[in-house]
Coordinates of C-alpha atoms in Angstrom, one line a residue:
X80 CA -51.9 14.2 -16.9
X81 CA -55.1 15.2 -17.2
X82 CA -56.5 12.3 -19.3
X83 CA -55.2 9.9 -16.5
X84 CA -51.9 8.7 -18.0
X85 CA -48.6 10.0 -16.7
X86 CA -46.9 12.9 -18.6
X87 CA -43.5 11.6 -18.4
X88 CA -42.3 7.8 -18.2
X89 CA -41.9 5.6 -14.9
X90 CA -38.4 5.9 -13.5
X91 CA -36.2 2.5 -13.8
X92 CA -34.1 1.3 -11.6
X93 CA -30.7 -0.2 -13.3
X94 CA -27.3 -1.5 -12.0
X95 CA -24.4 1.0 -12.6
X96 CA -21.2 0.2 -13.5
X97 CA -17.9 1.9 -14.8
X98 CA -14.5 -0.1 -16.0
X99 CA -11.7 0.6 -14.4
X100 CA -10.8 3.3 -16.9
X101 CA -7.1 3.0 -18.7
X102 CA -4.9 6.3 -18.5
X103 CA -1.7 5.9 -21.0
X104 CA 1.4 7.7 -18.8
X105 CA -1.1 8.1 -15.8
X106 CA -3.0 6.0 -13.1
X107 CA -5.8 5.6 -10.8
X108 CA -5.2 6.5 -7.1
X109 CA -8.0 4.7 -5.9
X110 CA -7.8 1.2 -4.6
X111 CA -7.7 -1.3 -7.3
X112 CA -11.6 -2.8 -8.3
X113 CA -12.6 -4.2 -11.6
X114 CA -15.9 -2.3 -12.0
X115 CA -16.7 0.8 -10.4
X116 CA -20.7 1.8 -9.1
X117 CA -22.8 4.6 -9.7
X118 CA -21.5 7.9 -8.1
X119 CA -18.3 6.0 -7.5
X120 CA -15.0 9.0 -7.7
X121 CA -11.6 8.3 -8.8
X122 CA -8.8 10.4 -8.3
X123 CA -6.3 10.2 -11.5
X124 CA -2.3 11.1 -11.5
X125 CA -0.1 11.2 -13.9
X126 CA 3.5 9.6 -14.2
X127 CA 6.5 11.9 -13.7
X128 CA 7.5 13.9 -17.0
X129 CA 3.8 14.3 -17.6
X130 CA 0.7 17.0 -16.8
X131 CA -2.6 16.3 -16.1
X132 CA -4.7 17.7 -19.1
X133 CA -8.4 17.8 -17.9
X134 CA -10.4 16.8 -14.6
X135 CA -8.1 14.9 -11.6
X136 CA -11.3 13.5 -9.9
X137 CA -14.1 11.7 -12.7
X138 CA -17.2 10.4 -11.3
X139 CA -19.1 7.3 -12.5
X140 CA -22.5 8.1 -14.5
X141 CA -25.8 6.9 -14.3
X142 CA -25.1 6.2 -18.3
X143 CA -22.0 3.9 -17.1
X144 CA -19.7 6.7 -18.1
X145 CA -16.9 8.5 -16.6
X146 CA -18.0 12.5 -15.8
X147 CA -16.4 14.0 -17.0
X148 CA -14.6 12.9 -19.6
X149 CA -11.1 10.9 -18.6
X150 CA -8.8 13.0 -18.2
X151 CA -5.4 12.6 -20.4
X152 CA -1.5 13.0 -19.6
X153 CA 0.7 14.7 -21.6
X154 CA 4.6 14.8 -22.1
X155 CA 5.9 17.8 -20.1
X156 CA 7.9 19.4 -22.7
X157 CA 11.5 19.9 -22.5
X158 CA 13.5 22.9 -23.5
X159 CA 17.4 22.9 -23.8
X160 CA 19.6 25.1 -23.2
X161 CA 22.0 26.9 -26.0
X162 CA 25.2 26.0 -26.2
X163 CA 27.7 28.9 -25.8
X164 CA 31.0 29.4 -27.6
X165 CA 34.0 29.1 -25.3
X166 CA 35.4 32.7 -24.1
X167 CA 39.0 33.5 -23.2
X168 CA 39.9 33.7 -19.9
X169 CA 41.7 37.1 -20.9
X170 CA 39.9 39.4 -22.9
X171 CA 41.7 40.6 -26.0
X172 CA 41.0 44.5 -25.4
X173 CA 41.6 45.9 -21.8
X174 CA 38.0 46.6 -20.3
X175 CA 37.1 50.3 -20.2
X176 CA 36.4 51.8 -16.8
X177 CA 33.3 53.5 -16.5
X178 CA 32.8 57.1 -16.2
X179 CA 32.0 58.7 -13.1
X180 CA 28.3 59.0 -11.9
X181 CA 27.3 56.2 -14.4
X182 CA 26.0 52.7 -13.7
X183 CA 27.4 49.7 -15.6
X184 CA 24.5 46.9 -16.4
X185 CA 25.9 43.7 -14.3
X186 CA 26.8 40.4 -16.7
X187 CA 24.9 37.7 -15.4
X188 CA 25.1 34.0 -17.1
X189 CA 22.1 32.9 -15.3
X190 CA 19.3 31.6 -17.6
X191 CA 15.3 31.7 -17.3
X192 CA 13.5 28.3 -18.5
X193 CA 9.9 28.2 -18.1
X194 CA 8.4 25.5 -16.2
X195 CA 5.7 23.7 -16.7
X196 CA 2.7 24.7 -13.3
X197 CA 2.7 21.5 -11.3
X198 CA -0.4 20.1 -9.2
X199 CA 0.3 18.5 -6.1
X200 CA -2.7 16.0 -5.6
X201 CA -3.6 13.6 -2.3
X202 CA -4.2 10.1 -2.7
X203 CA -8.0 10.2 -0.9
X204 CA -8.5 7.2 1.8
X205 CA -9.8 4.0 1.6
X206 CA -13.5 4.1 2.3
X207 CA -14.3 1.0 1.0
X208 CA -13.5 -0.7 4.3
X209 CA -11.3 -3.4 2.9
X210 CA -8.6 -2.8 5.2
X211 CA -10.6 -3.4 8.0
X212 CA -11.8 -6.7 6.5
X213 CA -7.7 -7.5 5.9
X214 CA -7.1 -6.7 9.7
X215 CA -10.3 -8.7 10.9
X216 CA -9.0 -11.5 9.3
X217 CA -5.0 -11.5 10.0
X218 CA -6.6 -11.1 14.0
X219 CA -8.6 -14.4 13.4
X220 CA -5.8 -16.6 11.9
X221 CA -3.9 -15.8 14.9
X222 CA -6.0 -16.3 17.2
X223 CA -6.4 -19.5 15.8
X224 CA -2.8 -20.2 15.6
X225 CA -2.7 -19.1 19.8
X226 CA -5.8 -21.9 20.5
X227 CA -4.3 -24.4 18.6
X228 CA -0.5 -23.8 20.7
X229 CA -2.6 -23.8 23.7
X230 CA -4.7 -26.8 23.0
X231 CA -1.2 -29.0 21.5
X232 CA 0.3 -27.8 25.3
X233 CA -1.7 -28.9 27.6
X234 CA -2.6 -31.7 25.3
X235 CA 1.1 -32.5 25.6
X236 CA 1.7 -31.1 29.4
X237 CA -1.2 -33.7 30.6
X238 CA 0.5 -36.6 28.6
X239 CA 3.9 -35.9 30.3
X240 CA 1.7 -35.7 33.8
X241 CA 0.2 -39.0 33.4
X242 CA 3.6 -40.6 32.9
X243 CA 5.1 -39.4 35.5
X244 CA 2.5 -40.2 38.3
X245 CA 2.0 -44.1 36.6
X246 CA 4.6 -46.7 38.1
X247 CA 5.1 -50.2 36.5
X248 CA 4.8 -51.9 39.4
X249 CA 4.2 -50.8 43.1
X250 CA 7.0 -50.6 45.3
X251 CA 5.2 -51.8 48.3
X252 CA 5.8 -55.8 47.3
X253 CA 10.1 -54.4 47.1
X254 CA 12.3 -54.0 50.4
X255 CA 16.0 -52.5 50.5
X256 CA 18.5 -55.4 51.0
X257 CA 21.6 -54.6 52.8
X258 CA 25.1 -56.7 53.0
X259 CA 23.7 -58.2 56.8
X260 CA 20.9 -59.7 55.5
X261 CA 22.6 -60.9 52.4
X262 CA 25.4 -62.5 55.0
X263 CA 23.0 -64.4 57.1
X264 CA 21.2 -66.0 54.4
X265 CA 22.5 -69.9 54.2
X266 CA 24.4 -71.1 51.1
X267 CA 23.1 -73.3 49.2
X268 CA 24.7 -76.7 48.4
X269 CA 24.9 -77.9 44.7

């Protein structure tokens, strides 16, 4: 200003953050957080047998506030339909044909029941990432699964290698006997 002091006040700078806001008959579409950050939008349904009364996407104020206000579902009303007295089959007076060149209005039992206009509303995608962090880490527990098979194998595969290729004893100080040499051997005496 101009006697050197500023004419409005210094901007602050403040964390933001919106509760998960509470819909009775209705729900968030978003992926579940506890707290929600400045800017942050939310798309809001409602259950069946209810209408959205109000905005289906709220955004999270710099006053920690939904904008605009939450939205609120309300019971879709239901109408029933009268009950109608049972008519005979045969009517008691023989109908009267109609004259010539005239049109006779047609009978028709079908009923007209307003309906309530419905919104059909997409669940908007995850943006926050956190399925990518889910994937990242199912692909690292299996990998580590794999290594650790592969490691326990060959582990395993070198044990089994190393016993087959040790002997006891060597067979060089052994020599096949056959029946001759056992029949020229002398007996003994005792």
């Amino acid at each position: 200003g101009v006697d050197g002091k500023w004419d409005f006040p210094s901007p602050e700078c403040k964390k933001v953050k919106c509760p998960r806001p509470s819909i009775p008959y209705g729900n968030v579409a978003n992926v579940f957080q506890a707290t929600y950050t400045y800017q942050d939008n939310l798309q809001i349904e409602c259950n069946l047998g209810y209408t959205l009364s109000g905005s289906s996407l709220i955004r999270c104020g710099a006053d920690n506030q939904w904008k605009p206000s939450l939205p609120r579902c309300d019971k879709i009303p239901t109408t029933s339909k009268p009950t109608k007295s049972p008519t005979p089959a045969v009517p008691s007076t023989p109908p009267i044909p109609p004259r010539p060149g005239t049109v006779s209005p047609k009978e028709d039992d079908t009923e007209a029941t307003a309906r309530p206009p419905t919104t059909t509303q997409t669940t908007p995608k995850d943006e926050s990432g956190s399925g990518k962090v889910v994937g990242i880490a199912i692909g690292a527990a299996i990998a580590v699964i794999v290594l650790a098979a592969l490691i326990f194998a060959a582990v395993k595969w070198f044990c089994l290698q190393g016993k087959a290729n040790t002997h006891p004893a060597s067979t060089d100080n052994y020599r096949v006997v056959s029946e001759k040499d056992v029949a020229l051997e002398p007996k003994s005496k005792d």
